[in-house]
Amino acid sequence: MNKILRGVIQFRNTIRKDLVKQFEEVKNNPSPTAVMFTCMDSRMLPTRFTQSQVGDMFVVRNAGNMIPDAPNYGAFSEVSVNTEPAALELAVKRGGIRHIVVCGHSDCKAINTLYGLHQCPKNFDVTSPMDHWVRRNGFASVKRLNERLHLGPSNMSFESEVSPSQSFEAIIDPMDRLPVEDKLSQINVLQQLINICSHEFLKEYLESGRLHIHGMWFDIYKGEDYLFSKDKKRFVVIDEKTVTDLLAELNTRYPLPEDQDGPVAFAQSN
């Protein structure tokens, strides 16, 4: 707490005035364009590596950047009473958000825990909320990891029953360079996209093209951010060489008004 309180004093003496001005500017007209689900890991600083400003983005954080899927599929699915689906409704139905991002990362302690329980199920602690959380919401990801390890870096199908248009294929770690836990982390990001699609209140937005979901992955030891490319079926590092092509793909796949001039605007700004 000593560090936290001293940080508050430093904030008051440095950037508070500028931030308060920004708060006032967006008070009556906030215009966030995305909601990001990411991990609570203290090394993850999404507003920094995306250079987001006040009012730009909703951020929801939990252990392992997981979104519980709907309890049941179909017309009679139950309402999922969890923070994450509630945040989706707040952002999309009430906030008009057009983009949902799930961002995982390397050396994720929640994912490491999930993999450890998979390797040694007897270590599962029935009194542990964490063990229950990662096992419940990461079970499908572990199944997909087994598929990846058995078949190697080949096409894997991620299919949505509720929103078929959101189904896609992926090749996880095509060069086989990542440790198994990081393979699981990338698989988990993509599985959470499917979990999001299971919530029927989002179906009309997804199927009509008014809402789009994206997978990102951050390598915390290299400071590199990756975007999942549905065209390339893999995570692609976001850098000066790839960003124009990534923007072009997004502009083609997700032609929302605010994104129409993405590649052009980027090229002109550089």
XYZ file of C-alpha atoms in Angstrom:
270
model
C 0.000 0.000 0.000
C 2.949 2.331 0.576
C 3.801 2.085 -3.140
C 0.166 2.637 -4.151
C -0.277 5.729 -1.973
C 2.999 7.243 -3.122
C 1.878 6.596 -6.681
C -1.330 8.540 -6.031
C 0.717 11.505 -4.818
C 2.914 11.332 -7.922
C -0.229 11.200 -10.079
C -1.623 14.283 -8.348
C 1.569 16.204 -8.974
C 2.065 15.171 -12.595
C -0.642 13.946 -14.968
C -3.840 14.510 -12.945
C -4.580 17.916 -14.423
C -4.290 16.662 -17.985
C -6.384 13.557 -17.301
C -9.147 15.537 -15.606
C -9.294 17.707 -18.714
C -9.670 14.570 -20.850
C -12.378 13.243 -18.516
C -14.312 16.490 -18.956
C -13.956 16.331 -22.735
C -15.477 12.850 -22.990
C -17.972 13.262 -20.114
C -21.065 13.754 -22.240
C -19.821 12.169 -25.447
C -17.707 9.086 -24.767
C -16.933 7.174 -27.941
C -15.150 3.908 -27.107
C -14.767 1.737 -30.188
C -13.803 -1.594 -28.612
C -14.030 -3.736 -25.508
C -10.945 -5.776 -24.661
C -10.967 -8.890 -22.514
C -7.489 -9.502 -21.199
C -5.657 -11.090 -18.295
C -5.326 -9.578 -14.833
C -1.570 -10.303 -14.917
C 0.267 -7.249 -13.582
C 2.644 -7.371 -16.564
C -0.218 -6.799 -18.997
C -0.733 -3.109 -19.727
C -3.212 -3.047 -22.635
C -3.810 0.701 -22.675
C -0.058 1.195 -23.027
C 0.703 -1.265 -25.801
C -2.346 -0.042 -27.735
C -1.668 3.600 -26.815
C -5.345 4.030 -25.909
C -6.487 7.322 -24.458
C -9.314 8.234 -22.085
C -12.626 7.054 -23.519
C -11.116 4.876 -26.252
C -11.718 1.371 -24.941
C -13.505 -0.688 -22.310
C -11.183 -3.166 -20.576
C -12.335 -6.294 -18.722
C -9.678 -8.267 -16.881
C -9.714 -11.662 -15.220
C -7.512 -14.705 -14.702
C -6.683 -16.056 -18.159
C -8.805 -13.632 -20.245
C -11.707 -16.091 -20.237
C -15.349 -15.517 -21.141
C -17.764 -18.159 -19.841
C -19.878 -19.577 -22.633
C -23.672 -19.656 -22.483
C -24.924 -22.455 -20.213
C -27.012 -23.890 -23.052
C -27.204 -23.276 -26.772
C -30.303 -22.656 -28.851
C -33.445 -20.600 -28.452
C -33.820 -21.458 -24.786
C -30.310 -20.688 -23.558
C -30.086 -19.597 -19.942
C -28.959 -16.143 -18.930
C -25.307 -16.323 -17.889
C -24.930 -14.307 -14.695
C -21.228 -13.488 -14.842
C -19.215 -10.306 -15.123
C -18.004 -11.065 -18.630
C -21.386 -11.569 -20.389
C -22.718 -8.563 -18.479
C -19.799 -6.514 -19.791
C -20.543 -7.727 -23.317
C -24.134 -6.548 -23.044
C -23.120 -3.213 -21.548
C -20.552 -2.617 -24.279
C -22.486 -3.897 -27.293
C -26.228 -3.489 -26.674
C -26.043 -0.402 -24.510
C -22.753 1.155 -25.578
C -22.797 0.566 -29.329
C -19.362 -1.068 -29.383
C -18.490 -2.595 -32.772
C -15.324 -4.557 -31.914
C -14.584 -7.154 -29.227
C -10.945 -8.101 -28.615
C -9.662 -11.036 -26.564
C -5.987 -10.588 -25.735
C -3.924 -13.345 -24.132
C -0.220 -13.376 -23.388
C 2.871 -15.499 -22.945
C 3.805 -17.045 -19.594
C 0.228 -16.643 -18.355
C -0.001 -17.925 -14.783
C -3.686 -18.830 -15.164
C -2.947 -20.807 -18.325
C 0.062 -22.416 -16.641
C -2.280 -23.463 -13.826
C -4.743 -24.889 -16.335
C -2.011 -26.876 -18.066
C -0.674 -28.111 -14.724
C -4.123 -29.422 -13.766
C -4.365 -31.114 -17.137
C -1.014 -32.804 -16.591
C -1.801 -33.813 -13.030
C -5.572 -33.829 -12.322
C -5.042 -35.034 -8.743
C -3.670 -31.577 -7.935
C -7.139 -30.074 -8.463
C -8.215 -28.345 -5.239
C -11.989 -28.489 -4.788
C -11.772 -25.512 -2.410
C -9.888 -23.349 -4.928
C -11.928 -20.754 -6.882
C -8.976 -20.406 -9.250
C -8.821 -24.114 -10.050
C -12.571 -24.189 -10.684
C -12.399 -21.052 -12.862
C -9.642 -22.220 -15.193
C -10.943 -25.790 -15.439
C -14.531 -24.717 -16.141
C -13.677 -22.072 -18.720
C -10.498 -23.620 -20.105
C -11.628 -27.220 -20.566
C -12.401 -26.739 -24.270
C -9.007 -25.083 -24.778
C -7.212 -28.070 -23.259
C -9.115 -30.406 -25.585
C -7.962 -28.316 -28.537
C -4.380 -28.391 -27.214
C -4.470 -32.188 -27.237
C -5.601 -32.017 -30.852
C -2.764 -29.618 -31.706
C -0.119 -31.774 -30.004
C -1.422 -34.935 -31.661
C -1.807 -33.580 -35.205
C 0.953 -30.993 -35.208
C 0.656 -27.524 -36.810
C -2.263 -28.333 -39.100
C -5.648 -26.690 -39.664
C -7.889 -26.625 -36.600
C -11.567 -25.731 -36.960
C -13.172 -23.365 -34.467
C -16.900 -23.558 -35.078
C -19.745 -21.540 -33.614
C -23.140 -23.234 -33.365
C -24.992 -20.025 -32.569
C -23.259 -17.683 -35.048
C -21.959 -19.843 -37.923
C -20.503 -16.832 -39.740
C -17.933 -16.515 -36.966
C -16.427 -19.984 -37.510
C -12.815 -20.044 -38.684
C -9.713 -22.199 -39.071
C -6.359 -21.712 -37.356
C -2.841 -23.077 -37.401
C -1.327 -22.683 -33.952
C 2.416 -22.024 -33.772
C 3.162 -23.185 -37.342
C 6.935 -23.189 -36.760
C 6.578 -25.109 -33.485
C 8.678 -22.621 -31.530
C 6.450 -21.867 -28.555
C 6.426 -23.809 -25.286
C 3.312 -25.907 -24.801
C 1.820 -23.467 -22.286
C 2.017 -20.634 -24.817
C 0.444 -22.843 -27.466
C -2.404 -23.367 -25.001
C -2.580 -19.610 -24.378
C -3.053 -18.884 -28.088
C -5.620 -21.669 -28.434
C -7.432 -20.273 -25.417
C -7.718 -16.840 -27.022
C -9.410 -18.358 -30.065
C -11.654 -20.574 -27.963
C -12.859 -17.529 -26.042
C -13.976 -15.991 -29.347
C -16.215 -19.027 -29.827
C -17.432 -18.712 -26.235
C -18.437 -15.115 -26.935
C -20.461 -16.266 -29.945
C -22.448 -18.676 -27.766
C -24.375 -15.798 -26.179
C -27.526 -15.435 -28.228
C -28.055 -11.768 -27.409
C -25.022 -11.077 -29.640
C -26.171 -13.228 -32.562
C -28.035 -10.533 -34.496
C -25.071 -8.161 -34.163
C -22.548 -10.766 -35.314
C -24.607 -12.191 -38.156
C -25.548 -8.753 -39.511
C -21.929 -7.567 -39.544
C -22.502 -4.868 -36.941
C -20.145 -6.522 -34.464
C -16.764 -8.172 -34.950
C -14.504 -10.209 -32.685
C -10.721 -10.352 -32.781
C -7.963 -12.378 -31.137
C -4.713 -10.795 -29.976
C -1.709 -12.220 -28.140
C 1.092 -10.368 -26.381
C 4.619 -11.715 -25.893
C 5.538 -10.060 -22.623
C 9.260 -10.840 -22.882
C 9.642 -9.399 -26.374
C 7.037 -6.652 -26.157
C 5.479 -7.928 -29.387
C 1.748 -7.847 -30.067
C 0.103 -10.345 -32.428
C -3.251 -10.230 -34.213
C -5.007 -13.377 -35.377
C -5.454 -13.220 -39.153
C -8.373 -15.277 -40.451
C -6.928 -15.024 -43.938
C -3.546 -16.413 -42.882
C -5.089 -18.648 -40.187
C -2.433 -17.698 -37.659
C -1.272 -15.045 -35.237
C 0.720 -12.377 -37.082
C 3.088 -9.994 -35.322
C 1.934 -6.388 -35.623
C 4.835 -4.313 -36.908
C 5.687 -1.803 -39.608
C 5.957 -4.575 -42.213
C 2.635 -6.270 -41.502
C 0.269 -3.558 -40.298
C -0.866 -2.325 -43.698
C -1.820 -5.852 -44.822
C -3.542 -6.524 -41.492
C -5.538 -3.309 -41.817
C -6.455 -4.206 -45.388
C -7.740 -7.603 -44.233
C -9.760 -6.017 -41.442
C -11.165 -3.423 -43.829
C -12.286 -6.176 -46.209
C -13.698 -8.511 -43.594
C -15.200 -5.906 -41.290
C -16.306 -2.938 -43.403
C -17.639 -0.750 -40.625
C -17.890 2.991 -41.365
C -15.246 3.988 -38.831
C -12.788 1.480 -40.312
C -13.307 2.104 -44.023
C -10.187 4.190 -44.555
C -7.932 2.280 -42.185
C -5.110 1.284 -44.573
C -5.273 4.557 -46.465
C -5.230 6.676 -43.347
C -2.340 4.669 -41.926
C -0.311 5.010 -45.112
C -0.923 8.758 -45.228
C 0.058 9.189 -41.588
C 3.393 7.485 -42.216
